[in-house]
Short mmCIF file of C-alpha atoms (C1' of nucleotides) in Angstrom, two decimals:
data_model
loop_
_atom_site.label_atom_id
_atom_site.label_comp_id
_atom_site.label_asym_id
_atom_site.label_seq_id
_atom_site.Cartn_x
_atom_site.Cartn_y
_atom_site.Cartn_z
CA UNK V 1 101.07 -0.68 -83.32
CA UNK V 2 98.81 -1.01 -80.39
CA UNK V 3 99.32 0.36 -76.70
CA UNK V 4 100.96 3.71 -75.33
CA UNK V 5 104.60 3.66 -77.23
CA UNK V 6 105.95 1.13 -79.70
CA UNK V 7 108.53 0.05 -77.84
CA UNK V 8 108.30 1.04 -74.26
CA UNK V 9 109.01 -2.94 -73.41
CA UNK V 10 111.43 -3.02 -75.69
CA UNK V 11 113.38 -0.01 -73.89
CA UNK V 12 112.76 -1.37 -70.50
CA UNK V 13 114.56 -4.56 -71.41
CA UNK V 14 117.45 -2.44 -72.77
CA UNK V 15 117.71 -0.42 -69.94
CA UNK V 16 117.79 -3.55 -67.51
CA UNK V 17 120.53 -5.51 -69.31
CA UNK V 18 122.07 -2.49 -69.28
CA UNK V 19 122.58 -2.26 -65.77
CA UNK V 20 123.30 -6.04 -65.21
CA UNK V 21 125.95 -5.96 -68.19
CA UNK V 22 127.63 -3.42 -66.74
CA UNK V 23 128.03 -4.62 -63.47
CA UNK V 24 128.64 -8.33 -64.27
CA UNK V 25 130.00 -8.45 -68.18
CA UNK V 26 128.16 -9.98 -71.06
CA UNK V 27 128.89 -13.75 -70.70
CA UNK V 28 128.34 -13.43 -67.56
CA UNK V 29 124.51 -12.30 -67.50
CA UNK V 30 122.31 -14.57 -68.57
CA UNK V 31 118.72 -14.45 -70.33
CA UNK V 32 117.14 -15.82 -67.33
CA UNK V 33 118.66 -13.30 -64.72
CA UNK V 34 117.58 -9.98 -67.55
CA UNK V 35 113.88 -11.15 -67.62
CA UNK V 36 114.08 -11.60 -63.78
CA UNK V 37 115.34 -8.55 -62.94
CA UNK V 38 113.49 -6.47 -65.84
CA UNK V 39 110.39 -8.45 -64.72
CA UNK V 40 109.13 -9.82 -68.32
CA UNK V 41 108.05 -12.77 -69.82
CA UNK V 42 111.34 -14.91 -71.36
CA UNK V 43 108.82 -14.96 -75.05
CA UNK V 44 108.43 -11.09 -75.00
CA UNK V 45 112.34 -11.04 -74.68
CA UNK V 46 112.89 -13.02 -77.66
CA UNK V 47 109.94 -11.16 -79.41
CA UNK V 48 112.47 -7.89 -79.19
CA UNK V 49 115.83 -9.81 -79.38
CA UNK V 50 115.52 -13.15 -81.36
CA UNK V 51 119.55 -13.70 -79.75
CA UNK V 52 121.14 -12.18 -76.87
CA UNK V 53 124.14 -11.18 -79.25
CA UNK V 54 121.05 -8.31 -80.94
CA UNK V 55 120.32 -7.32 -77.18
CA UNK V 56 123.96 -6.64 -76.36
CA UNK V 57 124.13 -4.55 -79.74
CA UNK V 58 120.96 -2.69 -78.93
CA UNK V 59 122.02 -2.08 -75.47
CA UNK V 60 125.31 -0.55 -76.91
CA UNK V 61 123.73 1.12 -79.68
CA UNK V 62 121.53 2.81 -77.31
CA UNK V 63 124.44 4.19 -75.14
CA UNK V 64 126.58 5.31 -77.87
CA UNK V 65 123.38 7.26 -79.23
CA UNK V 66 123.36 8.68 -75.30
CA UNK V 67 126.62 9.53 -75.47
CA UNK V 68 126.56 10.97 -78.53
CA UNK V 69 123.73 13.50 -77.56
CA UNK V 70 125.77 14.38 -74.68
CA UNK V 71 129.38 14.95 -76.16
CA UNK V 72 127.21 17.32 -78.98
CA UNK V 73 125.50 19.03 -75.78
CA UNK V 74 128.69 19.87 -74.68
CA UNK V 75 130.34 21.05 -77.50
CA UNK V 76 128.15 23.74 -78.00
CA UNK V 77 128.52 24.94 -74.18
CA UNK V 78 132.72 25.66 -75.36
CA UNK V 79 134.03 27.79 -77.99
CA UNK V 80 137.62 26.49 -78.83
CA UNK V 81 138.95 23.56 -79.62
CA UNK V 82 141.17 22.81 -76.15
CA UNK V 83 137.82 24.24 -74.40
CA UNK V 84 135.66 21.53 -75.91
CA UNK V 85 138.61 19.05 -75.84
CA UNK V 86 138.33 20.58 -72.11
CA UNK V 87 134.98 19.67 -71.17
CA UNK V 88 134.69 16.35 -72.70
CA UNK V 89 137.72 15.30 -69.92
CA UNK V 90 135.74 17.40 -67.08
CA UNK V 91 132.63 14.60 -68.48
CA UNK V 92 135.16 11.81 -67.87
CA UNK V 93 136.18 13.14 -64.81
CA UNK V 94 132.44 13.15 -63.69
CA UNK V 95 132.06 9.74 -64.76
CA UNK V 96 134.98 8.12 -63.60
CA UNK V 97 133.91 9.64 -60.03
CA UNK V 98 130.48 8.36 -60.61
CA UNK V 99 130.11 5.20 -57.51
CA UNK V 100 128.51 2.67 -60.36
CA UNK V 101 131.49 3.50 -62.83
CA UNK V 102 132.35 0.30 -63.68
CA UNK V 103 134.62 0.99 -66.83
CA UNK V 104 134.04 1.39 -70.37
CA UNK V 105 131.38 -0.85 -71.73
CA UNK V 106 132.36 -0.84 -75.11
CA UNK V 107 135.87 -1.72 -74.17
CA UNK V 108 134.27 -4.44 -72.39
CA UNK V 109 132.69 -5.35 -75.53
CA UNK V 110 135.60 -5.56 -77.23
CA UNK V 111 137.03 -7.39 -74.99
CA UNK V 112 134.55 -9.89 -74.33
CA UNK V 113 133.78 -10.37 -78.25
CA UNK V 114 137.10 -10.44 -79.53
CA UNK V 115 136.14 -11.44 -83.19
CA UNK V 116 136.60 -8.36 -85.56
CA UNK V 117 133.57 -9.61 -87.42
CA UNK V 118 131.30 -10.09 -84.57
CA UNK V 119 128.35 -7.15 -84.53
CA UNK V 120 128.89 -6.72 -81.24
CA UNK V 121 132.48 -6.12 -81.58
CA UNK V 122 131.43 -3.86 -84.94
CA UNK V 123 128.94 -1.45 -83.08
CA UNK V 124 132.24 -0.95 -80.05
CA UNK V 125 133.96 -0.09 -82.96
CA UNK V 126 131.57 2.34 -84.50
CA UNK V 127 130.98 4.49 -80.88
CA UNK V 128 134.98 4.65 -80.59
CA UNK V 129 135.39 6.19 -84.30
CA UNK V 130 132.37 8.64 -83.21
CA UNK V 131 134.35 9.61 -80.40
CA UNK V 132 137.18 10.29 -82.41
CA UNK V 133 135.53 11.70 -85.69
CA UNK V 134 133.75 13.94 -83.14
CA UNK V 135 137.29 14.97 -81.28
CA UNK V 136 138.84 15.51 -84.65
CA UNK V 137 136.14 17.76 -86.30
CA UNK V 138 137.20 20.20 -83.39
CA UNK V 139 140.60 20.54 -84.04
CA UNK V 140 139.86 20.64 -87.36
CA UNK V 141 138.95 23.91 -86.97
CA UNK V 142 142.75 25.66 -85.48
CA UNK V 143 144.81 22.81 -87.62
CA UNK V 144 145.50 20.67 -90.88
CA UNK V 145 143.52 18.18 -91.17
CA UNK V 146 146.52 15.68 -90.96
CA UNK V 147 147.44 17.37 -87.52
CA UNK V 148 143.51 17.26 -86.59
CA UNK V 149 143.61 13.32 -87.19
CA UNK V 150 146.65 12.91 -85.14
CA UNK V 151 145.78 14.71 -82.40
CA UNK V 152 142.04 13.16 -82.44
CA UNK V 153 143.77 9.54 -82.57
CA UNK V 154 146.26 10.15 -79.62
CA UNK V 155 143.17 12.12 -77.45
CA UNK V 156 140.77 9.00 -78.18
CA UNK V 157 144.31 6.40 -77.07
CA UNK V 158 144.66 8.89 -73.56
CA UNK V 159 140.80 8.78 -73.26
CA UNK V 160 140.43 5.56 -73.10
CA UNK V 161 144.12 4.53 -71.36
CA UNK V 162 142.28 7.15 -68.78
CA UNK V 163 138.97 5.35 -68.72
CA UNK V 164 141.15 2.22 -67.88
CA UNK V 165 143.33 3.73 -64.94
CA UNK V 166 140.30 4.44 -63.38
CA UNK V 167 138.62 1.48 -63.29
CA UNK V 168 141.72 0.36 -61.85
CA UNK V 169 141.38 2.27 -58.65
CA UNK V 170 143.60 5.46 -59.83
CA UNK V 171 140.81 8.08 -60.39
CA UNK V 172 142.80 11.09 -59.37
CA UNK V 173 145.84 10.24 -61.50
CA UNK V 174 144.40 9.40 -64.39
CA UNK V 175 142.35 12.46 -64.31
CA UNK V 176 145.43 14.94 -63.49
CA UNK V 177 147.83 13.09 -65.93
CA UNK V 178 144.69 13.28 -69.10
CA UNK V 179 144.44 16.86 -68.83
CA UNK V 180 148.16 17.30 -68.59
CA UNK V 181 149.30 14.91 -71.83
CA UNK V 182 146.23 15.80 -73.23
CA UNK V 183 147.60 20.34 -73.42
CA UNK V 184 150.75 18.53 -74.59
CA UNK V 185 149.37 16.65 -77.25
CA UNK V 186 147.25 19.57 -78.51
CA UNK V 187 150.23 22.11 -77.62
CA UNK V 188 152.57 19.23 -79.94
CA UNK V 189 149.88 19.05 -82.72
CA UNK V 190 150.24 23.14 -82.88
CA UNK V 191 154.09 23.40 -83.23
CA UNK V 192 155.61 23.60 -86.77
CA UNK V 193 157.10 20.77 -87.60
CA UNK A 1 156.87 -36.40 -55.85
CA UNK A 2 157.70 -39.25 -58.01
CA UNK A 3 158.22 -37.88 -62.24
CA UNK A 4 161.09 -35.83 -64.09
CA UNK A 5 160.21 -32.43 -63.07
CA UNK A 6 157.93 -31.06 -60.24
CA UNK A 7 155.74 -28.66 -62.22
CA UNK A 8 155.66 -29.77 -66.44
CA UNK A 9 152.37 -30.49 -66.33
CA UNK A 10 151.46 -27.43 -64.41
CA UNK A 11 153.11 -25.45 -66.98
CA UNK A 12 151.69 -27.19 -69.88
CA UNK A 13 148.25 -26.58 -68.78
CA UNK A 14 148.84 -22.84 -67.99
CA UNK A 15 150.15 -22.35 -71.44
CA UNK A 16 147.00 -24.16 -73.14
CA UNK A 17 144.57 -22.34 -71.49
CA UNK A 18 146.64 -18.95 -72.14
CA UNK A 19 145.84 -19.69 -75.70
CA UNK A 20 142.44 -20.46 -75.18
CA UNK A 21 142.13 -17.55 -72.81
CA UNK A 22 143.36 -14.90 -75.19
CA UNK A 23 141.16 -16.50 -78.26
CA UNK A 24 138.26 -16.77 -76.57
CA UNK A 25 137.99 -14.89 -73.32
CA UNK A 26 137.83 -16.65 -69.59
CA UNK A 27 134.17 -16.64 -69.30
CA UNK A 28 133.61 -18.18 -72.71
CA UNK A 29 136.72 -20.87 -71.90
CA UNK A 30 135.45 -23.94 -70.57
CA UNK A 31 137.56 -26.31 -67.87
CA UNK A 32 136.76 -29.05 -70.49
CA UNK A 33 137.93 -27.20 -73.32
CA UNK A 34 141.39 -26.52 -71.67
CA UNK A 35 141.56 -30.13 -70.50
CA UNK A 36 140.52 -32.09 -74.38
CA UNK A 37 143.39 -29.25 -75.34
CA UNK A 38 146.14 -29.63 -73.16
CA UNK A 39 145.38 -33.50 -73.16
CA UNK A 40 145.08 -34.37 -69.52
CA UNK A 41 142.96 -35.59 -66.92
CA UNK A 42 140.87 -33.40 -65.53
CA UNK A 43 141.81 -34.40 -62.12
CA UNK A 44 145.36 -33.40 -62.71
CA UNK A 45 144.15 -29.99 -63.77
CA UNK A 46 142.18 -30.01 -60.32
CA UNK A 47 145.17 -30.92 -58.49
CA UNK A 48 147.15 -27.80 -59.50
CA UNK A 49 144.21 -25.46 -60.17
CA UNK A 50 141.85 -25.91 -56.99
CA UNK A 51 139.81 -23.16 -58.78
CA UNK A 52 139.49 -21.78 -62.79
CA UNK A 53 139.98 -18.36 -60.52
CA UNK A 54 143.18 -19.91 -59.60
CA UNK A 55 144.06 -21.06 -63.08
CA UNK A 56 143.51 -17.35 -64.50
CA UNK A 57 145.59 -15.79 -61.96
CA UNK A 58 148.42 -18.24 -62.73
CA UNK A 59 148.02 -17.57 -66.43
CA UNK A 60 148.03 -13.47 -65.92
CA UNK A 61 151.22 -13.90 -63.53
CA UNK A 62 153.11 -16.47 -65.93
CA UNK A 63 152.34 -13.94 -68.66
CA UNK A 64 153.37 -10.99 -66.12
CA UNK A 65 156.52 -12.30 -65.21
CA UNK A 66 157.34 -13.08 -68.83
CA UNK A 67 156.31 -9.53 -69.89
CA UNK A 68 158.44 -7.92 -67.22
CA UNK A 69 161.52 -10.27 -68.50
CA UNK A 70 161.31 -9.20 -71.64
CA UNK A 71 161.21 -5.50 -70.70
CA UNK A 72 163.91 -5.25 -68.08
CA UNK A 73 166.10 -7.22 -71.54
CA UNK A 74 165.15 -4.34 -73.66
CA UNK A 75 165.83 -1.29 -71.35
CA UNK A 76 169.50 -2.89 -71.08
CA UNK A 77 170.03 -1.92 -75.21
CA UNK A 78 168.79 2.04 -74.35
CA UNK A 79 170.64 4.55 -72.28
CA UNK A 80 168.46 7.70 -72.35
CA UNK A 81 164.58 7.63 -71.12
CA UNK A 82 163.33 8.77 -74.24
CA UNK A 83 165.09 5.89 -75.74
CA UNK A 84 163.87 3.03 -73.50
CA UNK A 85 160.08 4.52 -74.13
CA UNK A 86 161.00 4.17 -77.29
CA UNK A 87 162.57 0.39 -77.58
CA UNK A 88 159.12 -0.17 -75.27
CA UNK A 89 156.73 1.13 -78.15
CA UNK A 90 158.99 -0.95 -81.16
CA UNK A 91 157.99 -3.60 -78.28
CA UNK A 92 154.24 -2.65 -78.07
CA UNK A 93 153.85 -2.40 -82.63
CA UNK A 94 155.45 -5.57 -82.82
CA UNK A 95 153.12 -6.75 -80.23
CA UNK A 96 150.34 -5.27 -82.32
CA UNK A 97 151.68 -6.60 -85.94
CA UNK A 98 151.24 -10.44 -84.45
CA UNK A 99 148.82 -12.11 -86.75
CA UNK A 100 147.98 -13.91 -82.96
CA UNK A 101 147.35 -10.20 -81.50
CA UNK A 102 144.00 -10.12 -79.59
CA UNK A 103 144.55 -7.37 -77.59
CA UNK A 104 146.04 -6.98 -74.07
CA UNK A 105 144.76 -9.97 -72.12
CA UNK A 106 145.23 -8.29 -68.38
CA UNK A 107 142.60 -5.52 -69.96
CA UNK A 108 140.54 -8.06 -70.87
CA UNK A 109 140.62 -9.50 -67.40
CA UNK A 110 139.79 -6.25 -65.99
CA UNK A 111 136.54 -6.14 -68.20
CA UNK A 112 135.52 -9.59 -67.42
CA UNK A 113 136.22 -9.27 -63.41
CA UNK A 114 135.11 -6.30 -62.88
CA UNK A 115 135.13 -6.52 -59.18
CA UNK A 116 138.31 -4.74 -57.54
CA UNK A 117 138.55 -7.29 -54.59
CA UNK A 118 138.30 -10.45 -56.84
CA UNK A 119 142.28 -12.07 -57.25
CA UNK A 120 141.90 -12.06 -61.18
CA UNK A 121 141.73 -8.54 -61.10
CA UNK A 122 143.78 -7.91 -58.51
CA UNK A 123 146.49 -10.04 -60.51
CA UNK A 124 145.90 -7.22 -63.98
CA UNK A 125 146.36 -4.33 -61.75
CA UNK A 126 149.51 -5.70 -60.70
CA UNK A 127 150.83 -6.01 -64.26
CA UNK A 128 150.04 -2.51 -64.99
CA UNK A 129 151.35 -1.34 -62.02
CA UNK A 130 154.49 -2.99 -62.78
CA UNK A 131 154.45 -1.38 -66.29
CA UNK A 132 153.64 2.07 -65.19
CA UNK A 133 156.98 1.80 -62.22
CA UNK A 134 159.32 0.78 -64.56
CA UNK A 135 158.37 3.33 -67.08
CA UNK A 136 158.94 6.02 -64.11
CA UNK A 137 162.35 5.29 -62.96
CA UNK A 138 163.55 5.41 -66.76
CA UNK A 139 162.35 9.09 -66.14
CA UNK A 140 163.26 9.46 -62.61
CA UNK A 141 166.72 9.37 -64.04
CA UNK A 142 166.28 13.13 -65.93
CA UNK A 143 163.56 14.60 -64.17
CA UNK A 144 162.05 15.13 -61.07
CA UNK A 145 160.13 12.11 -59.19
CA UNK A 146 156.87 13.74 -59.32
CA UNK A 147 157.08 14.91 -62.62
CA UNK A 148 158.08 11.75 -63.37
CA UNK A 149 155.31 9.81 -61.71
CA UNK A 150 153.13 12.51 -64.32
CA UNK A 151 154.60 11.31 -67.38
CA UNK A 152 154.75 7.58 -66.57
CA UNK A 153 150.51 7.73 -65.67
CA UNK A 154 150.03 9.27 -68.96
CA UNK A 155 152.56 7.16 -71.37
CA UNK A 156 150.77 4.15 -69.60
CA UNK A 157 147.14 5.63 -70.35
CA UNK A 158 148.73 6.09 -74.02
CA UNK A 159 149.70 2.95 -74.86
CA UNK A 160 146.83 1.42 -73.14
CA UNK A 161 144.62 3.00 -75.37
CA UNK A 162 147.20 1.97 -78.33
CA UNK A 163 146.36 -1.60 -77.83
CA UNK A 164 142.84 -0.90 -77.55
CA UNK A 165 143.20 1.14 -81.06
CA UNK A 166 145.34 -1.57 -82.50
CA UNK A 167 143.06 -4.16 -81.54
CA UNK A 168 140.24 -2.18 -83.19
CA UNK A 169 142.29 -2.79 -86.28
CA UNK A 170 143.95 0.98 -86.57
CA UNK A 171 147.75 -0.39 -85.95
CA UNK A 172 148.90 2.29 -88.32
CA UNK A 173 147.70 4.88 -86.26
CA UNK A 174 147.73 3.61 -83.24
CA UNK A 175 151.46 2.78 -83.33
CA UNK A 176 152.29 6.24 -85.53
CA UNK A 177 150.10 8.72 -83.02
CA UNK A 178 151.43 7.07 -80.09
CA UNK A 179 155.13 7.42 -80.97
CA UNK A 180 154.47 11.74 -82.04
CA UNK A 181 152.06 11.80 -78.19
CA UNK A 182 154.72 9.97 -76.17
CA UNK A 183 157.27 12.48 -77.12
CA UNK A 184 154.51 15.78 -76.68
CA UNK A 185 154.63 13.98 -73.65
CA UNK A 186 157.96 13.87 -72.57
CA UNK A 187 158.69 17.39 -73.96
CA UNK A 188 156.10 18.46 -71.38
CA UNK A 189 157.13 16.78 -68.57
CA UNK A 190 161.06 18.21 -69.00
CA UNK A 191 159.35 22.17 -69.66
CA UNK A 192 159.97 24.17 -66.38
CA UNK A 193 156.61 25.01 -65.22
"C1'" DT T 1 81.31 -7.71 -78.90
"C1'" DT T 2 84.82 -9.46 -81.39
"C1'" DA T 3 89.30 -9.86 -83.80
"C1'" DG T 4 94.01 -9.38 -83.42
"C1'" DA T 5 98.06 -8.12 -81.45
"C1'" DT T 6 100.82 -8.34 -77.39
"C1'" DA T 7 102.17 -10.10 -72.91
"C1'" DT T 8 102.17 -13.74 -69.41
"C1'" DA T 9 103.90 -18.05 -66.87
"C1'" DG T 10 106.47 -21.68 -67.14
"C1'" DA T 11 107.67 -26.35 -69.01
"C1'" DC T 12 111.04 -28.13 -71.93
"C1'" DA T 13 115.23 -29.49 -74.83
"C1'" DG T 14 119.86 -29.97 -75.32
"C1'" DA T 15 124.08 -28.25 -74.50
"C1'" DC T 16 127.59 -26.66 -71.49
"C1'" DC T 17 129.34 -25.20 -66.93
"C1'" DT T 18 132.33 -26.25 -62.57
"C1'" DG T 19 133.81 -29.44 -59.54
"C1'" DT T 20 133.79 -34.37 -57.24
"C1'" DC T 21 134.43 -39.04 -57.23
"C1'" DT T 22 135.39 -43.83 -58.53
"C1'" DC T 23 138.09 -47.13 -60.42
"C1'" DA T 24 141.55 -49.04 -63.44
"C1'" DC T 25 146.30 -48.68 -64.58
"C1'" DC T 26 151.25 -48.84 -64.03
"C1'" DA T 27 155.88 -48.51 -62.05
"C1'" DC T 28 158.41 -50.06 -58.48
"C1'" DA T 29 159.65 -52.26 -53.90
"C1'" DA T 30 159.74 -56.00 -50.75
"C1'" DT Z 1 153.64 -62.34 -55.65
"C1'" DT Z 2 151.74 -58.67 -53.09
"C1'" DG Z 3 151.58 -53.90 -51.62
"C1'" DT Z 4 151.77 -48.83 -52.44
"C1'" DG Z 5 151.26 -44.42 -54.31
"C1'" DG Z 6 150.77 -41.32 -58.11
"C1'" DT Z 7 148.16 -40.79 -62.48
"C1'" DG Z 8 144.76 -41.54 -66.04
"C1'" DA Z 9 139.99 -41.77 -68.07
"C1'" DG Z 10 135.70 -40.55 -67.60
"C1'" DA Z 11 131.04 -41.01 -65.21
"C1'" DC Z 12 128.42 -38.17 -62.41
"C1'" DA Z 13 125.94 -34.36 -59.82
"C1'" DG Z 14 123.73 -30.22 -59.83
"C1'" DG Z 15 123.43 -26.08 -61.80
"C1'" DT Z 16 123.10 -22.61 -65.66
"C1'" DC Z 17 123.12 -21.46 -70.40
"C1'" DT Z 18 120.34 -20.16 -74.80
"C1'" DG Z 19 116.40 -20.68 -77.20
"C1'" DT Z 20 111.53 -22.92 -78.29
"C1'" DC Z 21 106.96 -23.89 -77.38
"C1'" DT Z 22 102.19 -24.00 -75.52
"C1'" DA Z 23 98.39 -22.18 -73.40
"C1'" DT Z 24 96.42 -18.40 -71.02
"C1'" DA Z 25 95.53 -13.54 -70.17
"C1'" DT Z 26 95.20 -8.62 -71.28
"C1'" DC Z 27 94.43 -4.69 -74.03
"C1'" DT Z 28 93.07 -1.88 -78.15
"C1'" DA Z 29 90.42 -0.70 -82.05
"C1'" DA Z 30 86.76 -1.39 -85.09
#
DNA sequence: TTAGATATAGACAGACCTGTCTCACCACAA
DNA sequence: TTGTGGTGAGACAGGTCTGTCTATATCTAA
């Protein structure tokens, strides 16, 4: 409990293996190049982190909190469901645009930690379901909850099969073709069955 | 050029270290590992495989290849579009309901080569490429090329983000919500606009 | 001023990584 | 018997990995 913050270190650190994860995958930044690049001593690392595996879930932790405050930012800037729906594909659409998008680190996560048990595999799972849980509470609002649930599952699977089109090169398309499937989904989700 | 046939070997060592590769990721995979497992000297490895790069890219294209086999068999048993999507997502929950599934392993190589110019992902664009092009001239058939193009972006976003859901451990949703999306979908597409 | 927490640099261990190289082996031909 | 050419086993080089440890320096609060 000394010094300015309690953690400002401990954030720094974050924020640099942030950037290197991102560019160059977990497994494939190492310990030595984050305290390079972040510019701290290797014992103040493991003071923070006592394994890499608690960095990588801080590091995601952090984001989906980030995330999190942004999707709720938005929410309130939109008043019905397909509006908010709306503006969290214009966010995408910024993102995917963005010249350091370098796809979804939490699918990157899961990828890279393929172990259902893993944490880090546990907290990729935990920002997807807020995605969703946060998706669904909208419709929730203009459907049945069973509809709401549906549509929030096949939004989340477009979402991220858009997030993945990107990083492949086709921004554009997978932009023009979300917002398309996504007014059929909702438009499907609305019609008696 | 002396043995039975020109290439076992070869083959037997791509098929090893597709197993190891889909367990345990290519970063985490060691040469060594894929040698003690396939049971060869490593120099015979080296002789095929000038590169692990080289290895990986044979792995994704063996896999590719066999991928593309199988789905050029199915759309034989289907005459309408809607029915070949179909036979492809009884393909994709199968896929999913393998004790073995560990998600899609060109998506994987996407998030652990993240750079567009490098051959590994190069060789998983490819794949989904090929995916996305046969899935659009089953529609080409009944609707118009560029609303066809459309629909086959978004049913490949879809089930991208099925096996991302499914490999999250949601198979029952994934599979369900992508079946009830894929057909929003293709309702939307055939609507005159 | 002094105590205590926090950060520093950097050596170190032990394992693993990719990729190269040597040498023994073995089948077969002359 | 001797030669030849493909293959095997595995030592080796040089680097990187995670994680530990020591000894020194800095800063804050009492």
């Amino acid at each position: 409990m000394t010094s300015s913050s309690p953690s400002a270190k401990r954030q720094h650190v974050v924020d640099t293996a942030y950037a290197l994860f991102r560019r160059d995958g977990f497994h494939a930044t190492g310990i030595d190049r984050i305290i390079a690049e972040a510019d701290i001593a290797k014992m103040t690392m493991y003071r923070h982190f006592p394994a890499k595996d608690e960095l990588i879930v801080a590091v995601l932790e952090h984001r989906a909190a980030r995330f999190e405050r942004q999707l709720d930012r938005l929410r309130a800037t939109a008043d019905t469901a397909e509006a908010k729906i709306a503006t969290i594909l214009d966010w995408h659409e910024r993102w995917f645009r963005d010249p350091d998008f370098h796809g979804c680190l939490f699918a990157h996560a899961l990828a890279e930690f393929g172990d259902p048990d893993h944490p880090v595999f546990k907290a990729a799972v935990r920002q997807k379901n807020g995605l969703r849980a946060r998706m669904c509470s909208f419709l929730e609002a203009e459907m049945p909850p069973e509809r709401a649930e549906a549509a929030a599952a096949a939004l989340l699977m477009l979402i991220e099969g858009a997030t993945l089109m990107a990083q492949m090169g086709d921004v554009d398309a997978a932009v023009d073709n979300a917002r398309k499937a996504a007014s059929a989904i909702i438009a499907g989700a609305r019609l008696p069955r």
